[in-house]
C-alpha cells in the first residue's frame, strides 16, 4: 500500500507505507501543496496548492503517462481543500478570494469530472461562489448529491443540484476538519481537544470526545472514519489516536 503526501517544497510525494521507501516525487506545482489524495484504486492522485491549481496526476503504472499531470484546474486563489467522490468520478475543490467590490473574503467551490472513461473528462460540472469564509475541509456525501463543508466554527451542507444550504451546525472553535461515514449518516468534526460526531440529517450531537492530548497552538484536529464507520481516527499535536464506536 502507498501513502501520498502534500509537501511544502511544492511537490507531491508517494511512499511505500510498509517500508517507508520514497516511490515517486511529482513535480508540477509552483507553491506549497496543501492537499493530496488518491482515488479509490490509487490510479489517480489529485493535489491542490497555494499556486491556485488543482492537478490530476496519472498514477497508473500501466499507463504511458505514469507520474505526469493529465489535467490542471485553475481557481481564482489558493486551494483550501479537495475531495474525491465515492466512485472517484468527480472531485470538489475550494478556494478563497477577496471580492474586489466589497473587499470581503468569499469562497469558490467547484465540482470537476475526472472520469477518464467519460468524454467530458476535465469538465467543470458545477461552480458555487458564496460569502461563507474559513473553509477548512470539504467532503462529498456517499451519492455525490451534497457537499459537507467544515468552516471555522460551523458545518454547512450544500445541495449540489440546487446550490442551496440544507443544514447548518454551529460549533464554537477556530478551525474545523470533518469526515463522513460510509453511508453518509454521521459527520465527525475535530477542533482542538474536542472530537464530535453528529447526525448528518438532523444536526444532532451524538457523541462528544474530550482529549486534552490534542490541545495545540493551531487548535486543529484531523479526523477520519474507518471504512465501515466503526472507528474514528484523530491526529493533532504530533499524536494519533483511534477510538472504537460502540
PDB file of C-alpha atoms in Angstrom:
ATOM      1  CA  UNK A   1       0.000   0.000   0.000  1.00  0.00           C
ATOM      2  CA  UNK A   2       1.018   3.611  -0.500  1.00  0.00           C
ATOM      3  CA  UNK A   3       0.857   6.971   1.259  1.00  0.00           C
ATOM      4  CA  UNK A   4       0.597  10.250  -0.628  1.00  0.00           C
ATOM      5  CA  UNK A   5       1.862  13.458   0.942  1.00  0.00           C
ATOM      6  CA  UNK A   6       1.362  17.162   0.200  1.00  0.00           C
ATOM      7  CA  UNK A   7       4.691  18.895   0.705  1.00  0.00           C
ATOM      8  CA  UNK A   8       5.900  22.431   1.375  1.00  0.00           C
ATOM      9  CA  UNK A   9       8.668  22.041  -1.238  1.00  0.00           C
ATOM     10  CA  UNK A  10       5.945  22.355  -3.939  1.00  0.00           C
ATOM     11  CA  UNK A  11       5.902  18.609  -4.643  1.00  0.00           C
ATOM     12  CA  UNK A  12       3.654  15.604  -4.083  1.00  0.00           C
ATOM     13  CA  UNK A  13       5.450  12.553  -2.695  1.00  0.00           C
ATOM     14  CA  UNK A  14       4.388   8.905  -2.568  1.00  0.00           C
ATOM     15  CA  UNK A  15       5.853   6.404  -0.095  1.00  0.00           C
ATOM     16  CA  UNK A  16       5.560   2.671   0.464  1.00  0.00           C
ATOM     17  CA  UNK A  17       3.572   2.532   3.716  1.00  0.00           C
ATOM     18  CA  UNK A  18       5.287  -0.691   4.871  1.00  0.00           C
ATOM     19  CA  UNK A  19       8.933   0.163   4.196  1.00  0.00           C
ATOM     20  CA  UNK A  20       8.902   3.971   4.161  1.00  0.00           C
ATOM     21  CA  UNK A  21      10.625   3.947   0.774  1.00  0.00           C
ATOM     22  CA  UNK A  22      10.019   7.046  -1.353  1.00  0.00           C
ATOM     23  CA  UNK A  23       8.464   5.730  -4.566  1.00  0.00           C
ATOM     24  CA  UNK A  24       7.824   8.870  -6.583  1.00  0.00           C
ATOM     25  CA  UNK A  25       8.038  12.656  -6.436  1.00  0.00           C
ATOM     26  CA  UNK A  26       5.536  14.555  -8.569  1.00  0.00           C
ATOM     27  CA  UNK A  27       6.681  17.974  -9.767  1.00  0.00           C
ATOM     28  CA  UNK A  28       4.245  20.481 -11.239  1.00  0.00           C
ATOM     29  CA  UNK A  29       3.111  22.931  -8.558  1.00  0.00           C
ATOM     30  CA  UNK A  30       4.881  26.261  -8.046  1.00  0.00           C
ATOM     31  CA  UNK A  31       3.912  26.849  -4.396  1.00  0.00           C
ATOM     32  CA  UNK A  32       3.144  24.883  -1.243  1.00  0.00           C
ATOM     33  CA  UNK A  33       0.915  21.862  -1.790  1.00  0.00           C
ATOM     34  CA  UNK A  34      -1.909  21.855   0.758  1.00  0.00           C
ATOM     35  CA  UNK A  35      -3.740  18.616  -0.092  1.00  0.00           C
ATOM     36  CA  UNK A  36      -3.054  15.382  -1.975  1.00  0.00           C
ATOM     37  CA  UNK A  37      -5.300  12.342  -2.222  1.00  0.00           C
ATOM     38  CA  UNK A  38      -5.578   9.004  -4.058  1.00  0.00           C
ATOM     39  CA  UNK A  39      -8.747   7.889  -5.804  1.00  0.00           C
ATOM     40  CA  UNK A  40     -10.247   4.504  -4.823  1.00  0.00           C
ATOM     41  CA  UNK A  41      -7.867   2.279  -6.793  1.00  0.00           C
ATOM     42  CA  UNK A  42      -4.800   4.548  -6.384  1.00  0.00           C
ATOM     43  CA  UNK A  43      -4.569   5.076 -10.150  1.00  0.00           C
ATOM     44  CA  UNK A  44      -5.128   8.842  -9.889  1.00  0.00           C
ATOM     45  CA  UNK A  45      -3.854  11.464  -7.451  1.00  0.00           C
ATOM     46  CA  UNK A  46      -5.394  14.904  -7.050  1.00  0.00           C
ATOM     47  CA  UNK A  47      -3.460  17.734  -5.404  1.00  0.00           C
ATOM     48  CA  UNK A  48      -4.242  21.340  -4.521  1.00  0.00           C
ATOM     49  CA  UNK A  49      -1.765  24.124  -3.878  1.00  0.00           C
ATOM     50  CA  UNK A  50      -1.239  27.753  -2.930  1.00  0.00           C
ATOM     51  CA  UNK A  51      -0.418  28.253  -6.631  1.00  0.00           C
ATOM     52  CA  UNK A  52      -4.227  28.207  -7.254  1.00  0.00           C
ATOM     53  CA  UNK A  53      -4.056  24.953  -9.211  1.00  0.00           C
ATOM     54  CA  UNK A  54      -5.689  21.570  -8.737  1.00  0.00           C
ATOM     55  CA  UNK A  55      -3.647  18.932 -10.585  1.00  0.00           C
ATOM     56  CA  UNK A  56      -4.901  15.469 -11.517  1.00  0.00           C
ATOM     57  CA  UNK A  57      -1.949  13.050 -11.838  1.00  0.00           C
ATOM     58  CA  UNK A  58      -1.833   9.706 -13.615  1.00  0.00           C
ATOM     59  CA  UNK A  59      -0.536   7.116 -11.131  1.00  0.00           C
ATOM     60  CA  UNK A  60      -1.445   4.001 -13.107  1.00  0.00           C
ATOM     61  CA  UNK A  61       1.842   2.107 -13.512  1.00  0.00           C
ATOM     62  CA  UNK A  62       0.475   0.508 -16.711  1.00  0.00           C
ATOM     63  CA  UNK A  63      -0.020   3.903 -18.319  1.00  0.00           C
ATOM     64  CA  UNK A  64       2.391   5.678 -20.599  1.00  0.00           C
ATOM     65  CA  UNK A  65       1.753   8.929 -18.710  1.00  0.00           C
ATOM     66  CA  UNK A  66       2.501   7.441 -15.268  1.00  0.00           C
ATOM     67  CA  UNK A  67       3.590  10.163 -12.839  1.00  0.00           C
ATOM     68  CA  UNK A  68       2.552  13.029 -15.113  1.00  0.00           C
ATOM     69  CA  UNK A  69      -0.276  15.566 -14.895  1.00  0.00           C
ATOM     70  CA  UNK A  70      -3.284  14.616 -17.004  1.00  0.00           C
ATOM     71  CA  UNK A  71      -5.340  17.689 -16.177  1.00  0.00           C
ATOM     72  CA  UNK A  72      -4.983  21.018 -14.372  1.00  0.00           C
ATOM     73  CA  UNK A  73      -7.823  23.115 -12.953  1.00  0.00           C
ATOM     74  CA  UNK A  74      -7.289  26.757 -12.100  1.00  0.00           C
ATOM     75  CA  UNK A  75      -9.003  28.518  -9.189  1.00  0.00           C
ATOM     76  CA  UNK A  76      -9.055  32.223  -8.502  1.00  0.00           C
ATOM     77  CA  UNK A  77      -6.959  31.789  -5.365  1.00  0.00           C
ATOM     78  CA  UNK A  78      -5.090  29.195  -3.284  1.00  0.00           C
ATOM     79  CA  UNK A  79      -6.733  25.812  -2.772  1.00  0.00           C
ATOM     80  CA  UNK A  80      -8.059  25.287   0.750  1.00  0.00           C
ATOM     81  CA  UNK A  81      -9.487  21.747   0.354  1.00  0.00           C
ATOM     82  CA  UNK A  82     -10.193  18.932  -2.143  1.00  0.00           C
ATOM     83  CA  UNK A  83     -12.019  15.599  -2.139  1.00  0.00           C
ATOM     84  CA  UNK A  84     -12.909  12.698  -4.435  1.00  0.00           C
ATOM     85  CA  UNK A  85     -16.460  11.437  -4.781  1.00  0.00           C
ATOM     86  CA  UNK A  86     -17.029   7.862  -3.523  1.00  0.00           C
ATOM     87  CA  UNK A  87     -16.944   6.491  -7.076  1.00  0.00           C
ATOM     88  CA  UNK A  88     -13.814   8.575  -7.865  1.00  0.00           C
ATOM     89  CA  UNK A  89     -15.513  10.089 -10.923  1.00  0.00           C
ATOM     90  CA  UNK A  90     -15.691  13.643  -9.549  1.00  0.00           C
ATOM     91  CA  UNK A  91     -13.637  15.929  -7.367  1.00  0.00           C
ATOM     92  CA  UNK A  92     -14.562  19.032  -5.416  1.00  0.00           C
ATOM     93  CA  UNK A  93     -12.152  21.841  -4.699  1.00  0.00           C
ATOM     94  CA  UNK A  94     -12.458  25.031  -2.682  1.00  0.00           C
ATOM     95  CA  UNK A  95     -10.530  28.289  -2.620  1.00  0.00           C
ATOM     96  CA  UNK A  96     -10.878  31.703  -1.034  1.00  0.00           C
ATOM     97  CA  UNK A  97     -10.683  35.071  -2.726  1.00  0.00           C
ATOM     98  CA  UNK A  98     -11.107  38.742  -1.921  1.00  0.00           C
ATOM     99  CA  UNK A  99     -14.128  40.299  -3.645  1.00  0.00           C
ATOM    100  CA  UNK A 100     -12.763  43.500  -5.276  1.00  0.00           C
ATOM    101  CA  UNK A 101     -16.144  45.225  -4.983  1.00  0.00           C
ATOM    102  CA  UNK A 102     -16.644  44.900  -1.235  1.00  0.00           C
ATOM    103  CA  UNK A 103     -13.158  43.839  -0.062  1.00  0.00           C
ATOM    104  CA  UNK A 104     -14.651  40.807   1.692  1.00  0.00           C
ATOM    105  CA  UNK A 105     -13.355  37.256   1.633  1.00  0.00           C
ATOM    106  CA  UNK A 106     -15.572  34.940  -0.419  1.00  0.00           C
ATOM    107  CA  UNK A 107     -15.208  31.305  -1.451  1.00  0.00           C
ATOM    108  CA  UNK A 108     -15.294  29.422  -4.735  1.00  0.00           C
ATOM    109  CA  UNK A 109     -16.307  25.733  -4.717  1.00  0.00           C
ATOM    110  CA  UNK A 110     -16.026  23.718  -7.944  1.00  0.00           C
ATOM    111  CA  UNK A 111     -17.077  20.218  -8.971  1.00  0.00           C
ATOM    112  CA  UNK A 112     -15.000  18.580 -11.749  1.00  0.00           C
ATOM    113  CA  UNK A 113     -15.383  15.483 -13.927  1.00  0.00           C
ATOM    114  CA  UNK A 114     -12.351  13.177 -13.510  1.00  0.00           C
ATOM    115  CA  UNK A 115     -13.839  10.025 -15.042  1.00  0.00           C
ATOM    116  CA  UNK A 116     -11.217   9.012 -17.619  1.00  0.00           C
ATOM    117  CA  UNK A 117     -13.806   6.902 -19.487  1.00  0.00           C
ATOM    118  CA  UNK A 118     -16.129   9.890 -19.889  1.00  0.00           C
ATOM    119  CA  UNK A 119     -15.800  12.099 -22.968  1.00  0.00           C
ATOM    120  CA  UNK A 120     -16.281  15.160 -20.740  1.00  0.00           C
ATOM    121  CA  UNK A 121     -13.221  14.367 -18.624  1.00  0.00           C
ATOM    122  CA  UNK A 122     -11.830  17.589 -17.157  1.00  0.00           C
ATOM    123  CA  UNK A 123     -15.094  19.488 -17.460  1.00  0.00           C
ATOM    124  CA  UNK A 124     -16.254  21.813 -14.694  1.00  0.00           C
ATOM    125  CA  UNK A 125     -19.656  20.404 -13.698  1.00  0.00           C
ATOM    126  CA  UNK A 126     -20.678  22.994 -11.099  1.00  0.00           C
ATOM    127  CA  UNK A 127     -19.334  26.186  -9.572  1.00  0.00           C
ATOM    128  CA  UNK A 128     -20.568  27.891  -6.418  1.00  0.00           C
ATOM    129  CA  UNK A 129     -19.493  31.301  -5.155  1.00  0.00           C
ATOM    130  CA  UNK A 130     -20.540  32.193  -1.647  1.00  0.00           C
ATOM    131  CA  UNK A 131     -19.660  34.663   1.084  1.00  0.00           C
ATOM    132  CA  UNK A 132     -19.088  31.935   3.674  1.00  0.00           C
ATOM    133  CA  UNK A 133     -15.490  32.079   4.808  1.00  0.00           C
ATOM    134  CA  UNK A 134     -12.934  29.908   6.518  1.00  0.00           C
ATOM    135  CA  UNK A 135     -13.345  26.630   4.622  1.00  0.00           C
ATOM    136  CA  UNK A 136     -11.049  24.069   6.259  1.00  0.00           C
ATOM    137  CA  UNK A 137     -12.358  20.884   4.629  1.00  0.00           C
ATOM    138  CA  UNK A 138     -14.983  19.697   2.151  1.00  0.00           C
ATOM    139  CA  UNK A 139     -16.418  16.226   1.615  1.00  0.00           C
ATOM    140  CA  UNK A 140     -18.843  14.578  -0.798  1.00  0.00           C
ATOM    141  CA  UNK A 141     -21.663  12.545   0.694  1.00  0.00           C
ATOM    142  CA  UNK A 142     -21.979   8.922  -0.490  1.00  0.00           C
ATOM    143  CA  UNK A 143     -24.076   9.570  -3.629  1.00  0.00           C
ATOM    144  CA  UNK A 144     -22.376  12.888  -4.507  1.00  0.00           C
ATOM    145  CA  UNK A 145     -25.573  14.928  -4.196  1.00  0.00           C
ATOM    146  CA  UNK A 146     -24.340  17.013  -1.268  1.00  0.00           C
ATOM    147  CA  UNK A 147     -21.151  18.713  -0.131  1.00  0.00           C
ATOM    148  CA  UNK A 148     -20.355  18.856   3.576  1.00  0.00           C
ATOM    149  CA  UNK A 149     -18.274  21.924   4.393  1.00  0.00           C
ATOM    150  CA  UNK A 150     -16.186  22.336   7.536  1.00  0.00           C
ATOM    151  CA  UNK A 151     -15.666  26.027   8.346  1.00  0.00           C
ATOM    152  CA  UNK A 152     -14.020  27.990  11.163  1.00  0.00           C
ATOM    153  CA  UNK A 153     -16.832  27.435  13.632  1.00  0.00           C
ATOM    154  CA  UNK A 154     -19.686  25.614  11.923  1.00  0.00           C
ATOM    155  CA  UNK A 155     -20.596  22.902   9.409  1.00  0.00           C
ATOM    156  CA  UNK A 156     -22.768  23.559   6.358  1.00  0.00           C
ATOM    157  CA  UNK A 157     -24.417  21.067   3.989  1.00  0.00           C
ATOM    158  CA  UNK A 158     -24.761  22.193   0.365  1.00  0.00           C
ATOM    159  CA  UNK A 159     -27.147  20.633  -2.163  1.00  0.00           C
ATOM    160  CA  UNK A 160     -25.146  20.256  -5.385  1.00  0.00           C
ATOM    161  CA  UNK A 161     -28.190  20.294  -7.675  1.00  0.00           C
ATOM    162  CA  UNK A 162     -29.888  23.401  -6.269  1.00  0.00           C
ATOM    163  CA  UNK A 163     -26.936  25.260  -4.736  1.00  0.00           C
ATOM    164  CA  UNK A 164     -28.950  25.723  -1.515  1.00  0.00           C
ATOM    165  CA  UNK A 165     -27.677  25.149   2.001  1.00  0.00           C
ATOM    166  CA  UNK A 166     -29.754  22.426   3.636  1.00  0.00           C
ATOM    167  CA  UNK A 167     -28.467  22.453   7.189  1.00  0.00           C
ATOM    168  CA  UNK A 168     -26.032  24.220   9.483  1.00  0.00           C
ATOM    169  CA  UNK A 169     -24.349  23.003  12.660  1.00  0.00           C
ATOM    170  CA  UNK A 170     -22.809  25.727  14.817  1.00  0.00           C
ATOM    171  CA  UNK A 171     -19.696  24.870  16.807  1.00  0.00           C
ATOM    172  CA  UNK A 172     -17.567  27.264  18.842  1.00  0.00           C
ATOM    173  CA  UNK A 173     -13.935  26.979  17.855  1.00  0.00           C
ATOM    174  CA  UNK A 174     -11.225  28.039  15.469  1.00  0.00           C
ATOM    175  CA  UNK A 175     -10.547  25.575  12.676  1.00  0.00           C
ATOM    176  CA  UNK A 176     -12.633  22.606  11.622  1.00  0.00           C
ATOM    177  CA  UNK A 177     -11.745  19.306   9.963  1.00  0.00           C
ATOM    178  CA  UNK A 178     -14.560  16.917   9.080  1.00  0.00           C
ATOM    179  CA  UNK A 179     -15.247  13.480   7.647  1.00  0.00           C
ATOM    180  CA  UNK A 180     -18.423  11.472   6.976  1.00  0.00           C
ATOM    181  CA  UNK A 181     -19.070   7.769   7.445  1.00  0.00           C
ATOM    182  CA  UNK A 182     -19.519   5.320   4.571  1.00  0.00           C
ATOM    183  CA  UNK A 183     -23.323   5.651   4.298  1.00  0.00           C
ATOM    184  CA  UNK A 184     -23.450   9.414   4.934  1.00  0.00           C
ATOM    185  CA  UNK A 185     -25.437   9.283   8.172  1.00  0.00           C
ATOM    186  CA  UNK A 186     -22.820  10.794  10.509  1.00  0.00           C
ATOM    187  CA  UNK A 187     -20.280  13.624  10.453  1.00  0.00           C
ATOM    188  CA  UNK A 188     -17.196  13.684  12.658  1.00  0.00           C
ATOM    189  CA  UNK A 189     -15.605  17.052  13.391  1.00  0.00           C
ATOM    190  CA  UNK A 190     -12.345  17.962  15.092  1.00  0.00           C
ATOM    191  CA  UNK A 191     -11.495  21.192  16.908  1.00  0.00           C
ATOM    192  CA  UNK A 192      -8.605  21.184  19.389  1.00  0.00           C
ATOM    193  CA  UNK A 193      -9.362  18.754  22.211  1.00  0.00           C
ATOM    194  CA  UNK A 194     -12.947  18.159  21.026  1.00  0.00           C
ATOM    195  CA  UNK A 195     -13.973  15.416  18.611  1.00  0.00           C
ATOM    196  CA  UNK A 196     -17.721  15.355  17.959  1.00  0.00           C
ATOM    197  CA  UNK A 197     -19.996  13.073  15.954  1.00  0.00           C
ATOM    198  CA  UNK A 198     -23.204  14.497  14.510  1.00  0.00           C
ATOM    199  CA  UNK A 199     -26.301  13.156  12.782  1.00  0.00           C
ATOM    200  CA  UNK A 200     -25.943  14.408   9.198  1.00  0.00           C
ATOM    201  CA  UNK A 201     -29.672  14.862   8.576  1.00  0.00           C
ATOM    202  CA  UNK A 202     -30.753  16.488  11.853  1.00  0.00           C
ATOM    203  CA  UNK A 203     -27.518  18.094  13.053  1.00  0.00           C
ATOM    204  CA  UNK A 204     -27.976  16.456  16.473  1.00  0.00           C
ATOM    205  CA  UNK A 205     -24.817  15.878  18.526  1.00  0.00           C
ATOM    206  CA  UNK A 206     -24.449  12.102  19.046  1.00  0.00           C
ATOM    207  CA  UNK A 207     -21.030  11.673  20.694  1.00  0.00           C
ATOM    208  CA  UNK A 208     -18.553  14.106  22.244  1.00  0.00           C
ATOM    209  CA  UNK A 209     -14.951  13.086  22.948  1.00  0.00           C
ATOM    210  CA  UNK A 210     -12.674  15.350  25.002  1.00  0.00           C
ATOM    211  CA  UNK A 211      -8.955  14.540  24.823  1.00  0.00           C
ATOM    212  CA  UNK A 212      -6.543  17.101  26.251  1.00  0.00           C
ATOM    213  CA  UNK A 213      -3.591  15.462  24.473  1.00  0.00           C
ATOM    214  CA  UNK A 214      -4.954  17.196  21.373  1.00  0.00           C
ATOM    215  CA  UNK A 215      -4.626  20.761  22.646  1.00  0.00           C
ATOM    216  CA  UNK A 216      -2.233  22.514  20.276  1.00  0.00           C
ATOM    217  CA  UNK A 217      -1.281  26.001  19.219  1.00  0.00           C
ATOM    218  CA  UNK A 218      -3.052  25.686  15.852  1.00  0.00           C
ATOM    219  CA  UNK A 219      -6.206  24.327  17.513  1.00  0.00           C
ATOM    220  CA  UNK A 220      -6.977  21.905  14.664  1.00  0.00           C
ATOM    221  CA  UNK A 221      -7.544  18.152  14.861  1.00  0.00           C
ATOM    222  CA  UNK A 222      -7.657  15.998  11.733  1.00  0.00           C
ATOM    223  CA  UNK A 223     -10.406  13.351  11.990  1.00  0.00           C
ATOM    224  CA  UNK A 224     -11.291  10.323   9.858  1.00  0.00           C
ATOM    225  CA  UNK A 225     -13.801   7.450   9.910  1.00  0.00           C
ATOM    226  CA  UNK A 226     -12.512   3.973   9.052  1.00  0.00           C
ATOM    227  CA  UNK A 227     -14.064   2.175   6.071  1.00  0.00           C
ATOM    228  CA  UNK A 228     -17.113   0.725   7.852  1.00  0.00           C
ATOM    229  CA  UNK A 229     -17.640   3.639  10.227  1.00  0.00           C
ATOM    230  CA  UNK A 230     -16.926   1.668  13.390  1.00  0.00           C
ATOM    231  CA  UNK A 231     -13.791   3.593  14.355  1.00  0.00           C
ATOM    232  CA  UNK A 232     -12.556   7.172  14.164  1.00  0.00           C
ATOM    233  CA  UNK A 233      -9.003   8.422  13.988  1.00  0.00           C
ATOM    234  CA  UNK A 234      -7.862  11.737  15.434  1.00  0.00           C
ATOM    235  CA  UNK A 235      -4.497  13.382  14.802  1.00  0.00           C
ATOM    236  CA  UNK A 236      -3.124  16.582  16.330  1.00  0.00           C
ATOM    237  CA  UNK A 237      -0.130  17.927  18.226  1.00  0.00           C
ATOM    238  CA  UNK A 238       2.077  15.059  16.893  1.00  0.00           C
ATOM    239  CA  UNK A 239      -0.317  12.451  18.350  1.00  0.00           C
ATOM    240  CA  UNK A 240      -2.585   9.943  16.578  1.00  0.00           C
ATOM    241  CA  UNK A 241      -5.392   8.133  18.424  1.00  0.00           C
ATOM    242  CA  UNK A 242      -8.121   5.701  17.359  1.00  0.00           C
ATOM    243  CA  UNK A 243     -11.496   5.271  19.083  1.00  0.00           C
ATOM    244  CA  UNK A 244     -13.950   2.417  18.632  1.00  0.00           C
ATOM    245  CA  UNK A 245     -17.608   3.399  18.290  1.00  0.00           C
ATOM    246  CA  UNK A 246     -19.906   1.056  20.233  1.00  0.00           C
TER     247      UNK A 246
END
